[in-house]
mmCIF file of N, CA, C and O in Angstrom:
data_model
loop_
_atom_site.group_PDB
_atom_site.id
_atom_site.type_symbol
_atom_site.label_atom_id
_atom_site.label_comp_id
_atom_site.label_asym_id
_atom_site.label_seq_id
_atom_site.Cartn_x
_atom_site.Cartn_y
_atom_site.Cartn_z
ATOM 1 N N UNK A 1 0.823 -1.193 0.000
ATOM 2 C CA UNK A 1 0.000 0.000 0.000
ATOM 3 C C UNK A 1 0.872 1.265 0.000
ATOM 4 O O UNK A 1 0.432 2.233 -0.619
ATOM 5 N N UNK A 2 1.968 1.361 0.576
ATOM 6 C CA UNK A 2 2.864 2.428 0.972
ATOM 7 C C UNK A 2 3.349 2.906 -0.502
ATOM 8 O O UNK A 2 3.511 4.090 -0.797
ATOM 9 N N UNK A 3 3.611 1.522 -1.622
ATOM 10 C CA UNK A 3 4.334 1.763 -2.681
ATOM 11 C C UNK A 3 3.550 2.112 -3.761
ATOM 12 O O UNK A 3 4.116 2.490 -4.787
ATOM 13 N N UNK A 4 2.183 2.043 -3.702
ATOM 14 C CA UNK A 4 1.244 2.369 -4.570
ATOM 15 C C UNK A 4 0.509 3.840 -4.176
ATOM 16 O O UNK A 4 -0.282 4.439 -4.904
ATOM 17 N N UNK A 5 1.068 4.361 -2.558
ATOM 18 C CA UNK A 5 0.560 5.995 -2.247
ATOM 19 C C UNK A 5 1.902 6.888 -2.807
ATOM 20 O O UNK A 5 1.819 8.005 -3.316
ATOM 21 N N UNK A 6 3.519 5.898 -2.523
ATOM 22 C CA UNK A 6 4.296 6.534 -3.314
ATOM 23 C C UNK A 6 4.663 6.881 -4.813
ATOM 24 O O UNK A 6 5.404 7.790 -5.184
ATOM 25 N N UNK A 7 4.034 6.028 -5.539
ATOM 26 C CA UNK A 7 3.693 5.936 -7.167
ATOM 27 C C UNK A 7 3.212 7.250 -7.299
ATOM 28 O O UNK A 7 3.806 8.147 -7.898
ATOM 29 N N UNK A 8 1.598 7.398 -6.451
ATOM 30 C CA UNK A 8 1.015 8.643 -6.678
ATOM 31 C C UNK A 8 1.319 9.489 -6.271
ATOM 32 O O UNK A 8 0.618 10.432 -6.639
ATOM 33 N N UNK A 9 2.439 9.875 -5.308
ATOM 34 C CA UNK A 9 2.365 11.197 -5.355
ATOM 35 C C UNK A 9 3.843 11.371 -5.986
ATOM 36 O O UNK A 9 4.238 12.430 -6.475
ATOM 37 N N UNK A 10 4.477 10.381 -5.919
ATOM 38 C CA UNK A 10 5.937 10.877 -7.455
ATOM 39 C C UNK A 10 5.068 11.459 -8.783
ATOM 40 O O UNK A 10 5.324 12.463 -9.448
ATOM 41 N N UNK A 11 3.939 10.482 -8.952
ATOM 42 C CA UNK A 11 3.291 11.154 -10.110
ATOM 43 C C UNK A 11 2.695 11.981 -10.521
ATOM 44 O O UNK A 11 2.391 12.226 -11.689
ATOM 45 N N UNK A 12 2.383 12.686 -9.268
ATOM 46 C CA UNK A 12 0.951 14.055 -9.128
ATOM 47 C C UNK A 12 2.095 15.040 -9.139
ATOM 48 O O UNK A 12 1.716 16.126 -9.576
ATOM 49 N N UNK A 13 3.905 15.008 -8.661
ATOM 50 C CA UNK A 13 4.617 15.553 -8.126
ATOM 51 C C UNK A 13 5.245 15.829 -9.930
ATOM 52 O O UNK A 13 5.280 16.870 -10.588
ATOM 53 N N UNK A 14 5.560 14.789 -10.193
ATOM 54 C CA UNK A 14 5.951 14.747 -11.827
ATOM 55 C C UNK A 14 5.065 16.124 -12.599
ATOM 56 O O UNK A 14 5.577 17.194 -12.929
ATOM 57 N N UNK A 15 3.510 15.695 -12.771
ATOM 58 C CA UNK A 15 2.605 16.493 -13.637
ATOM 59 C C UNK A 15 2.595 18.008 -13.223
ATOM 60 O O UNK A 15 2.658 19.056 -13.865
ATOM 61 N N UNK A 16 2.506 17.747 -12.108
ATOM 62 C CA UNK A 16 2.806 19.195 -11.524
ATOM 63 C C UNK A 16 3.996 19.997 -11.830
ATOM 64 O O UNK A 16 3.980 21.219 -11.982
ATOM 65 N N UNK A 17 5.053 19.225 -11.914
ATOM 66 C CA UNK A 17 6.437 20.148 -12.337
ATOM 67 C C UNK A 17 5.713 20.271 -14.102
ATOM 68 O O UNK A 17 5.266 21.391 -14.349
ATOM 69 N N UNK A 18 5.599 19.297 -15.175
ATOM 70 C CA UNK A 18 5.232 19.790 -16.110
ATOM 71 C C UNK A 18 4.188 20.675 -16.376
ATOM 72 O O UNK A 18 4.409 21.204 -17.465
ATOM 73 N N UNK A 19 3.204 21.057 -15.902
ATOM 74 C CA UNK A 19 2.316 21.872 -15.559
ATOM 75 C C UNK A 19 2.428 23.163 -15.190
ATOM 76 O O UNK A 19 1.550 24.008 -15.365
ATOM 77 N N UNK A 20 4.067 23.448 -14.402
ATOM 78 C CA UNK A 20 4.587 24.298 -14.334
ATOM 79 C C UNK A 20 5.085 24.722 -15.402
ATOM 80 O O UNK A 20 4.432 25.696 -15.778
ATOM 81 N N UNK A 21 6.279 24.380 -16.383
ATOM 82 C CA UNK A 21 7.211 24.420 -16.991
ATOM 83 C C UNK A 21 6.216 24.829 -18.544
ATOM 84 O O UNK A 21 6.741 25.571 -19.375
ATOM 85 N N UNK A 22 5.153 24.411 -18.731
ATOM 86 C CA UNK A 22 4.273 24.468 -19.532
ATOM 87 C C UNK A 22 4.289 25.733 -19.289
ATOM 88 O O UNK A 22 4.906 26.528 -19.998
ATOM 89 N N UNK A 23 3.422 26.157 -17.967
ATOM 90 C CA UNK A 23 2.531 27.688 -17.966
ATOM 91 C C UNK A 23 3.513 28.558 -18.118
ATOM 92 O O UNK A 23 3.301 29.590 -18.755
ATOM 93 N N UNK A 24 4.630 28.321 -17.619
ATOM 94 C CA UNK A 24 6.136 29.248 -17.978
ATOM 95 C C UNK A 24 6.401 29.739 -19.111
ATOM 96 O O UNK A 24 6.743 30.897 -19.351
ATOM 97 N N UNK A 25 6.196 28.559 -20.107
ATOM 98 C CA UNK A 25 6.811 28.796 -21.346
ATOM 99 C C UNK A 25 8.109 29.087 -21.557
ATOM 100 O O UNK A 25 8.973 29.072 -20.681
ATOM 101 N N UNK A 26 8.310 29.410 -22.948
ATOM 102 C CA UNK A 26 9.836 29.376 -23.038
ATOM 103 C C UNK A 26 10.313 30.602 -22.992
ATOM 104 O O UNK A 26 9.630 31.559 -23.357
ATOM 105 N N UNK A 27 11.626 30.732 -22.509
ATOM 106 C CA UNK A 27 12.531 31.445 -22.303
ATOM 107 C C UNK A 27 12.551 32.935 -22.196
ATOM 108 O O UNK A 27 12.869 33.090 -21.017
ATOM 109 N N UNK A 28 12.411 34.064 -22.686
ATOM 110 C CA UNK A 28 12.258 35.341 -23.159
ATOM 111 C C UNK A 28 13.718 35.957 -23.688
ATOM 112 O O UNK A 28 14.559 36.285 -22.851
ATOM 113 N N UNK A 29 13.974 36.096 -25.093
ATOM 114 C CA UNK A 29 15.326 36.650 -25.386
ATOM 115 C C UNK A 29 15.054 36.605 -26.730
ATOM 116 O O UNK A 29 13.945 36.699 -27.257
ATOM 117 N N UNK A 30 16.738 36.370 -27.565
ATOM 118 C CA UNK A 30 16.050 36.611 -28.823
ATOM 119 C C UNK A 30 17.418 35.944 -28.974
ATOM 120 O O UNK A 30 18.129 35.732 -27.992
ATOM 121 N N UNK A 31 17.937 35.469 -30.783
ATOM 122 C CA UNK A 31 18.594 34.686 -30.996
ATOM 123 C C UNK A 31 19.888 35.618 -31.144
ATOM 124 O O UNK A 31 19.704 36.780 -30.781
ATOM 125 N N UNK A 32 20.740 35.408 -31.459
ATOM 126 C CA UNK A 32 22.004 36.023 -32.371
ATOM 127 C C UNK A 32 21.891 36.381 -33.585
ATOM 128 O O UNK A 32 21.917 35.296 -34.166
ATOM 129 N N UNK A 33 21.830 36.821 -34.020
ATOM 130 C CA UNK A 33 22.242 37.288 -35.929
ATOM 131 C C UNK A 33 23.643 36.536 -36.336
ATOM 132 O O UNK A 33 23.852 36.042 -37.444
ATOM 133 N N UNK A 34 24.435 36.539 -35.390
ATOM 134 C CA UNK A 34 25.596 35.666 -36.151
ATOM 135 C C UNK A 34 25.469 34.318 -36.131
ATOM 136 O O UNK A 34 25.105 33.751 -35.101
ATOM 137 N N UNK A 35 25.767 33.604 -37.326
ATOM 138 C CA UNK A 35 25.450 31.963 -37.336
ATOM 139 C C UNK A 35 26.736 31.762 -36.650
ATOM 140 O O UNK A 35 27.737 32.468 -36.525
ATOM 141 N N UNK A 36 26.348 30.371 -36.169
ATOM 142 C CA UNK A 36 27.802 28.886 -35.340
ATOM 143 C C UNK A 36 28.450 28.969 -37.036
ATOM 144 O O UNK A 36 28.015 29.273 -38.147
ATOM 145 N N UNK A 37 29.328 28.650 -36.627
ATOM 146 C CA UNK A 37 30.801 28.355 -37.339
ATOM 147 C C UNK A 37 30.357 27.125 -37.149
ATOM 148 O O UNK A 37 30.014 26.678 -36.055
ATOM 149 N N UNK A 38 30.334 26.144 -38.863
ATOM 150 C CA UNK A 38 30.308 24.803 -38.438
ATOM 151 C C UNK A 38 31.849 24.378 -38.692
ATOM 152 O O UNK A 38 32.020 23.159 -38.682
ATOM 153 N N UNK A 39 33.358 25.416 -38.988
ATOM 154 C CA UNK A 39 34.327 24.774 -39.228
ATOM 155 C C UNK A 39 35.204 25.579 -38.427
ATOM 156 O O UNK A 39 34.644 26.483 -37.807
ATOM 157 N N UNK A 40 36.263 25.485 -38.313
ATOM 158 C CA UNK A 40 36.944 26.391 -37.493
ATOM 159 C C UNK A 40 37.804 27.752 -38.653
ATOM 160 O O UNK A 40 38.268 27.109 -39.594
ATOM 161 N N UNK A 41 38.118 29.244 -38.850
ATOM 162 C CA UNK A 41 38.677 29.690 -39.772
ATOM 163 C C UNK A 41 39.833 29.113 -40.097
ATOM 164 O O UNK A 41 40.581 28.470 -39.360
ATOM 165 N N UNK A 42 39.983 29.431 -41.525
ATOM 166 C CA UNK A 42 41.518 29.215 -41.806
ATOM 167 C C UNK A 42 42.712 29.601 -41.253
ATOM 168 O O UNK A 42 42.562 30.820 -41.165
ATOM 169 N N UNK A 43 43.867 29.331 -40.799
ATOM 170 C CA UNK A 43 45.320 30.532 -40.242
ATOM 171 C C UNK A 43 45.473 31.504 -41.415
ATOM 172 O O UNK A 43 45.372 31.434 -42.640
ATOM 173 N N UNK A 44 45.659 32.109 -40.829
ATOM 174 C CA UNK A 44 46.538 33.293 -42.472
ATOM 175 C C UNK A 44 47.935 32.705 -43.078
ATOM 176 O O UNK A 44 48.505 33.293 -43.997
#
């Protein structure tokens, strides 16, 4: 019984963090204008 009240509340504990992270949404900022380097430059 103990392991089936701990199931539920890891799981009510789980939905709840996503539930959070949801209403949050993402981030607030904005990207770079400069692209990643997918190579490293040449030496001179």
């Amino acid at each position: 019984m103990r392991a089936l009240l701990a199931a539920v509340v890891g799981l009510a504990a789980a939905l709840a963090l996503v539930a959070t992270v949801t209403a949050i949404g993402p981030p607030r900022g904005h990207t770079s204008p400069r692209p990643l380097l997918t190579s490293p430059p040449a030496h001179p």
